[in-house]
Structures are given as structure tokens and as C-alpha cells.
PDB file of C-alpha atoms in Angstrom:
ATOM      1  CA  MET A   1      49.061 214.592 -65.840  1.00  0.00           C
ATOM      2  CA  ASP A   2      50.137 213.234 -69.194  1.00  0.00           C
ATOM      3  CA  ASN A   3      54.328 213.618 -70.033  1.00  0.00           C
ATOM      4  CA  THR A   4      53.628 215.925 -73.153  1.00  0.00           C
ATOM      5  CA  LEU A   5      51.402 217.948 -71.369  1.00  0.00           C
ATOM      6  CA  ILE A   6      54.053 218.965 -68.913  1.00  0.00           C
ATOM      7  CA  ILE A   7      56.786 219.181 -71.664  1.00  0.00           C
ATOM      8  CA  ALA A   8      54.350 221.223 -73.388  1.00  0.00           C
ATOM      9  CA  ILE A   9      53.743 223.572 -70.579  1.00  0.00           C
ATOM     10  CA  LEU A  10      57.192 224.090 -69.524  1.00  0.00           C
ATOM     11  CA  SER A  11      59.196 224.044 -72.905  1.00  0.00           C
ATOM     12  CA  PRO A  12      57.634 228.261 -73.694  1.00  0.00           C
ATOM     13  CA  ILE A  13      58.520 228.857 -69.896  1.00  0.00           C
ATOM     14  CA  LEU A  14      61.969 227.719 -69.848  1.00  0.00           C
ATOM     15  CA  LEU A  15      62.800 228.661 -73.660  1.00  0.00           C
ATOM     16  CA  THR A  16      61.210 232.116 -72.177  1.00  0.00           C
ATOM     17  CA  PHE A  17      63.397 232.067 -69.051  1.00  0.00           C
ATOM     18  CA  GLY A  18      66.816 231.097 -70.742  1.00  0.00           C
ATOM     19  CA  GLY A  19      66.424 233.881 -73.243  1.00  0.00           C
ATOM     20  CA  LEU A  20      66.269 236.578 -70.280  1.00  0.00           C
ATOM     21  CA  ILE A  21      68.949 234.990 -68.742  1.00  0.00           C
ATOM     22  CA  THR A  22      71.222 235.302 -71.872  1.00  0.00           C
ATOM     23  CA  TRP A  23      69.847 238.593 -72.648  1.00  0.00           C
ATOM     24  CA  PHE A  24      70.890 239.683 -68.676  1.00  0.00           C
ATOM     25  CA  ILE A  25      74.469 238.447 -68.870  1.00  0.00           C
ATOM     26  CA  LYS A  26      74.901 239.622 -72.525  1.00  0.00           C
ATOM     27  CA  SER A  27      73.516 243.420 -71.398  1.00  0.00           C
ATOM     28  CA  LYS A  28      76.225 243.202 -68.612  1.00  0.00           C
ATOM     29  CA  ARG A  29      79.234 242.263 -70.850  1.00  0.00           C
ATOM     30  CA  GLU A  30      78.510 244.740 -73.211  1.00  0.00           C
ATOM     31  CA  ASP A  31      78.120 247.088 -70.400  1.00  0.00           C
ATOM     32  CA  ILE A  32      81.635 246.152 -68.553  1.00  0.00           C
ATOM     33  CA  LEU A  33      83.206 246.289 -72.865  1.00  0.00           C
ATOM     34  CA  LEU A  34      82.322 249.808 -72.957  1.00  0.00           C
ATOM     35  CA  ALA A  35      83.154 250.830 -69.818  1.00  0.00           C
ATOM     36  CA  ASP A  36      86.562 249.197 -70.490  1.00  0.00           C
ATOM     37  CA  GLU A  37      87.083 250.914 -73.594  1.00  0.00           C
ATOM     38  CA  ASN A  38      85.891 254.101 -72.439  1.00  0.00           C
ATOM     39  CA  THR A  39      88.499 253.898 -69.312  1.00  0.00           C
ATOM     40  CA  ARG A  40      91.062 252.650 -71.719  1.00  0.00           C
ATOM     41  CA  ASP A  41      91.248 255.969 -74.111  1.00  0.00           C
ATOM     42  CA  PHE A  42      91.623 257.783 -70.638  1.00  0.00           C
ATOM     43  CA  LYS A  43      94.816 255.614 -69.412  1.00  0.00           C
ATOM     44  CA  LEU A  44      96.081 256.592 -72.915  1.00  0.00           C
ATOM     45  CA  LYS A  45      95.673 260.020 -72.612  1.00  0.00           C
ATOM     46  CA  THR A  46      97.245 259.655 -68.607  1.00  0.00           C
ATOM     47  CA  TYR A  47     100.129 257.144 -69.884  1.00  0.00           C
ATOM     48  CA  GLU A  48     100.928 259.839 -72.914  1.00  0.00           C
ATOM     49  CA  SER A  49     100.970 262.702 -70.452  1.00  0.00           C
ATOM     50  CA  LEU A  50     103.236 261.052 -67.896  1.00  0.00           C
ATOM     51  CA  LEU A  51     106.045 259.806 -70.661  1.00  0.00           C
ATOM     52  CA  GLU A  52     105.682 262.989 -72.116  1.00  0.00           C
ATOM     53  CA  PRO A  53     108.828 264.422 -70.280  1.00  0.00           C
ATOM     54  CA  PHE A  54     110.752 261.371 -71.293  1.00  0.00           C
ATOM     55  CA  TYR A  55     110.157 261.312 -74.534  1.00  0.00           C
ATOM     56  CA  VAL A  56     111.928 264.773 -74.414  1.00  0.00           C
ATOM     57  CA  LEU A  57     115.210 263.125 -72.239  1.00  0.00           C
ATOM     58  CA  PHE A  58     115.356 260.918 -75.205  1.00  0.00           C
ATOM     59  CA  THR A  59     115.501 262.906 -78.052  1.00  0.00           C
ATOM     60  CA  PHE A  60     118.794 263.885 -78.567  1.00  0.00           C
ATOM     61  CA  THR A  61     118.734 265.812 -81.356  1.00  0.00           C
ATOM     62  CA  LEU A  62     116.921 269.188 -78.412  1.00  0.00           C
ATOM     63  CA  SER A  63     118.861 271.317 -77.095  1.00  0.00           C
ATOM     64  CA  GLN A  64     119.426 271.419 -73.402  1.00  0.00           C
ATOM     65  CA  LYS A  65     117.357 274.449 -73.092  1.00  0.00           C
ATOM     66  CA  GLU A  66     114.181 272.165 -74.860  1.00  0.00           C
ATOM     67  CA  LYS A  67     115.229 269.246 -72.734  1.00  0.00           C
ATOM     68  CA  ASP A  68     115.215 271.447 -69.895  1.00  0.00           C
ATOM     69  CA  LYS A  69     111.795 272.495 -70.683  1.00  0.00           C
ATOM     70  CA  GLY A  70     110.445 269.560 -71.083  1.00  0.00           C
ATOM     71  CA  ILE A  71     111.924 268.200 -67.699  1.00  0.00           C
ATOM     72  CA  ASN A  72     110.431 271.010 -66.006  1.00  0.00           C
ATOM     73  CA  LYS A  73     106.605 270.115 -67.274  1.00  0.00           C
ATOM     74  CA  MET A  74     106.630 267.451 -64.879  1.00  0.00           C
ATOM     75  CA  LEU A  75     106.725 269.949 -62.144  1.00  0.00           C
ATOM     76  CA  SER A  76     103.405 271.529 -63.828  1.00  0.00           C
ATOM     77  CA  LEU A  77     100.195 271.156 -62.527  1.00  0.00           C
ATOM     78  CA  GLU A  78      98.859 269.356 -65.662  1.00  0.00           C
ATOM     79  CA  TYR A  79     101.546 266.994 -64.810  1.00  0.00           C
ATOM     80  CA  ARG A  80     100.423 266.493 -61.684  1.00  0.00           C
ATOM     81  CA  LYS A  81      96.871 265.964 -62.562  1.00  0.00           C
ATOM     82  CA  ALA A  82      98.197 262.985 -65.044  1.00  0.00           C
ATOM     83  CA  ALA A  83     100.034 261.624 -62.025  1.00  0.00           C
ATOM     84  CA  PHE A  84      96.560 261.584 -59.388  1.00  0.00           C
ATOM     85  CA  ASN A  85      94.623 260.463 -62.794  1.00  0.00           C
ATOM     86  CA  LEU A  86      97.377 257.242 -62.891  1.00  0.00           C
ATOM     87  CA  MET A  87      97.163 256.587 -59.074  1.00  0.00           C
ATOM     88  CA  THR A  88      93.400 256.274 -59.270  1.00  0.00           C
ATOM     89  CA  PHE A  89      92.698 254.295 -62.723  1.00  0.00           C
ATOM     90  CA  GLY A  90      95.836 252.776 -63.668  1.00  0.00           C
ATOM     91  CA  SER A  91      96.681 249.037 -62.790  1.00  0.00           C
ATOM     92  CA  ASP A  92      98.571 247.924 -59.450  1.00  0.00           C
ATOM     93  CA  ASP A  93     101.934 247.584 -61.472  1.00  0.00           C
ATOM     94  CA  VAL A  94     101.696 250.626 -63.532  1.00  0.00           C
ATOM     95  CA  VAL A  95     101.133 252.237 -60.365  1.00  0.00           C
ATOM     96  CA  LYS A  96     104.167 251.162 -58.695  1.00  0.00           C
ATOM     97  CA  SER A  97     106.780 251.314 -61.748  1.00  0.00           C
ATOM     98  CA  TYR A  98     105.743 254.907 -61.742  1.00  0.00           C
ATOM     99  CA  ASN A  99     106.304 254.970 -57.963  1.00  0.00           C
ATOM    100  CA  LYS A 100     109.450 253.531 -58.563  1.00  0.00           C
ATOM    101  CA  LEU A 101     110.877 255.508 -61.389  1.00  0.00           C
ATOM    102  CA  MET A 102     110.041 258.845 -59.885  1.00  0.00           C
ATOM    103  CA  GLN A 103     111.786 257.793 -56.472  1.00  0.00           C
ATOM    104  CA  ALA A 104     114.942 257.142 -58.292  1.00  0.00           C
ATOM    105  CA  PHE A 105     114.875 260.468 -59.713  1.00  0.00           C
ATOM    106  CA  PHE A 106     113.852 261.883 -56.589  1.00  0.00           C
ATOM    107  CA  THR A 107     116.905 259.843 -54.488  1.00  0.00           C
ATOM    108  CA  ILE A 108     119.438 258.998 -57.270  1.00  0.00           C
ATOM    109  CA  LYS A 109     122.239 260.772 -58.309  1.00  0.00           C
ATOM    110  CA  SER A 110     124.778 260.173 -61.152  1.00  0.00           C
ATOM    111  CA  GLU A 111     127.634 261.912 -59.743  1.00  0.00           C
ATOM    112  CA  ASP A 112     127.042 258.554 -56.925  1.00  0.00           C
ATOM    113  CA  PHE A 113     128.276 256.337 -59.403  1.00  0.00           C
ATOM    114  CA  LYS A 114     132.218 256.122 -60.035  1.00  0.00           C
ATOM    115  CA  ASP A 115     131.802 254.882 -63.678  1.00  0.00           C
ATOM    116  CA  GLY A 116     131.009 258.324 -64.507  1.00  0.00           C
ATOM    117  CA  GLY A 117     126.912 257.818 -64.332  1.00  0.00           C
ATOM    118  CA  ASN A 118     127.099 254.388 -66.640  1.00  0.00           C
ATOM    119  CA  ASP A 119     125.516 252.739 -63.907  1.00  0.00           C
ATOM    120  CA  TYR A 120     122.994 254.956 -63.050  1.00  0.00           C
ATOM    121  CA  ALA A 121     122.124 255.736 -66.959  1.00  0.00           C
ATOM    122  CA  VAL A 122     121.400 251.310 -66.515  1.00  0.00           C
ATOM    123  CA  ILE A 123     119.188 251.755 -63.602  1.00  0.00           C
ATOM    124  CA  MET A 124     117.050 254.277 -65.131  1.00  0.00           C
ATOM    125  CA  LEU A 125     116.779 252.980 -68.141  1.00  0.00           C
ATOM    126  CA  ALA A 126     115.594 249.394 -66.520  1.00  0.00           C
ATOM    127  CA  LEU A 127     113.295 251.368 -64.592  1.00  0.00           C
ATOM    128  CA  LEU A 128     111.856 253.311 -67.308  1.00  0.00           C
ATOM    129  CA  SER A 129     111.400 250.221 -69.601  1.00  0.00           C
ATOM    130  CA  ASP A 130     109.416 248.134 -66.398  1.00  0.00           C
ATOM    131  CA  LEU A 131     106.945 251.462 -66.643  1.00  0.00           C
ATOM    132  CA  LEU A 132     106.866 250.581 -70.653  1.00  0.00           C
ATOM    133  CA  LEU A 133     106.149 247.232 -70.727  1.00  0.00           C
ATOM    134  CA  ASN A 134     103.781 247.354 -67.479  1.00  0.00           C
ATOM    135  CA  ILE A 135     101.596 250.213 -69.890  1.00  0.00           C
ATOM    136  CA  ARG A 136     101.450 247.550 -72.558  1.00  0.00           C
ATOM    137  CA  LYS A 137     100.258 245.291 -70.230  1.00  0.00           C
ATOM    138  CA  ASP A 138      97.732 247.268 -68.833  1.00  0.00           C
ATOM    139  CA  ILE A 139      96.684 248.452 -72.266  1.00  0.00           C
ATOM    140  CA  TYR A 140      97.203 245.917 -74.790  1.00  0.00           C
ATOM    141  CA  THR A 141      97.573 242.361 -73.338  1.00  0.00           C
ATOM    142  CA  LYS A 142      98.908 241.139 -70.264  1.00  0.00           C
ATOM    143  CA  LYS A 143     100.408 237.857 -71.923  1.00  0.00           C
ATOM    144  CA  THR A 144     103.226 239.653 -73.926  1.00  0.00           C
ATOM    145  CA  ARG A 145     106.690 238.275 -74.413  1.00  0.00           C
ATOM    146  CA  LEU A 146     108.767 241.033 -74.799  1.00  0.00           C
ATOM    147  CA  LYS A 147     111.784 242.050 -72.486  1.00  0.00           C
ATOM    148  CA  LYS A 148     112.097 245.180 -70.598  1.00  0.00           C
ATOM    149  CA  SER A 149     114.912 245.875 -72.488  1.00  0.00           C
ATOM    150  CA  GLU A 150     112.713 245.190 -75.944  1.00  0.00           C
ATOM    151  CA  MET A 151     110.998 248.453 -74.674  1.00  0.00           C
ATOM    152  CA  LEU A 152     114.082 250.719 -75.131  1.00  0.00           C
ATOM    153  CA  GLU A 153     115.849 248.617 -78.084  1.00  0.00           C
ATOM    154  CA  PHE A 154     114.279 251.186 -80.829  1.00  0.00           C
ATOM    155  CA  MET A 155     115.902 254.416 -79.300  1.00  0.00           C
ATOM    156  CA  ILE A 156     119.261 252.849 -77.767  1.00  0.00           C
ATOM    157  CA  THR A 157     122.233 252.039 -79.637  1.00  0.00           C
ATOM    158  CA  ASP A 158     124.286 250.113 -77.364  1.00  0.00           C
ATOM    159  CA  ILE A 159     121.613 248.740 -75.661  1.00  0.00           C
ATOM    160  CA  LYS A 160     123.331 244.950 -76.402  1.00  0.00           C
ATOM    161  CA  LYS A 161     125.350 245.855 -73.879  1.00  0.00           C
ATOM    162  CA  HIS A 162     123.370 246.887 -71.402  1.00  0.00           C
ATOM    163  CA  GLN A 163     120.445 243.977 -72.079  1.00  0.00           C
ATOM    164  CA  ASN A 164     121.418 241.952 -69.329  1.00  0.00           C
ATOM    165  CA  LYS A 165     121.317 244.508 -66.300  1.00  0.00           C
ATOM    166  CA  ILE A 166     118.347 245.857 -67.839  1.00  0.00           C
ATOM    167  CA  ASN A 167     115.952 242.512 -67.644  1.00  0.00           C
ATOM    168  CA  ARG A 168     117.484 241.703 -64.208  1.00  0.00           C
ATOM    169  CA  LYS A 169     116.619 245.459 -62.530  1.00  0.00           C
TER     170      LYS A 169
END
């Protein structure tokens, strides 16, 4: 058989086969991107629900009654559902950060510190900033160059004083 005849027969077959493979890969990639987009929206809602009591804690213009109401939200069924959703759909780093923060709330008391609770506040801020940074990495980009303290800079006036401690913890 002549080489041109072999090429003439194999060319359409190889082109068709290559096109099918390309279509299959592209289809799978689009499915993965769509699933990631849907998951991202769900994660955003979950993270917002979990962070809501912390918004209340750091809104200094609220009355103590309003702050207590926000903190009590952590005991609600809705909040527990969001926590279970986090355990199911959140990234490993976000789950670990959230667990560390909650364990600190459960076990560490500001009265245990001799400095009037200043070290307690730094520990809690470090844990919260770690959670925020991990959420950022999970939702947006793993290659962020932000430090933990920079996640809280917008709301704490004397963050520079505690920056090193927050970034180390």
C-alpha cells in the first residue's frame, strides 16, 4: 500500500478521535468549574453565617444587649447547621481554624490572664484572623500574601502594637 493512501485513511480517523478526546476533556472541565462555582456560593453563605456573631462582637457601637443577642445566636439551630455544613463542605484549613477558635471560646477565660485580658484578646484575635485568612484562601486564592494581622487591620485601631503576636500565633 502506498503511504499516501494510509495517510488519507488515517487522517480523518485521527482527527475525529482527537476531537472527541478534546470535547470530552473540555466537557469534564466545564462540569468541574460549574460544581466549584455552586460550591463556592454555598461556602460563602455558610461562612457568612458562622462569622455573623463575630461581626456583632467587633461592632463597638452596639449595646451590650445587642451583643449578647448576637453571641446567643451561636447557640441557635441555624448556627449549628452552618457549623455542620462547614464540617462537610469547608476546606481542611478552615475547619481546623474554626475548631481552634471555638475551643478557645470554650476553654480560655479572660479572667485567667493577669494583664486585664489583653493577652486573651490577642489570642482570640489571632485565632479569628487565622480563620478569616483561611476562608480567603478557600474562596478566592491560596496564593494570598496577606498576614493574619492584616485581616483585622480595618477594625482594630492599635493593631500595630499586637501585630507580631497575632502573626506568630
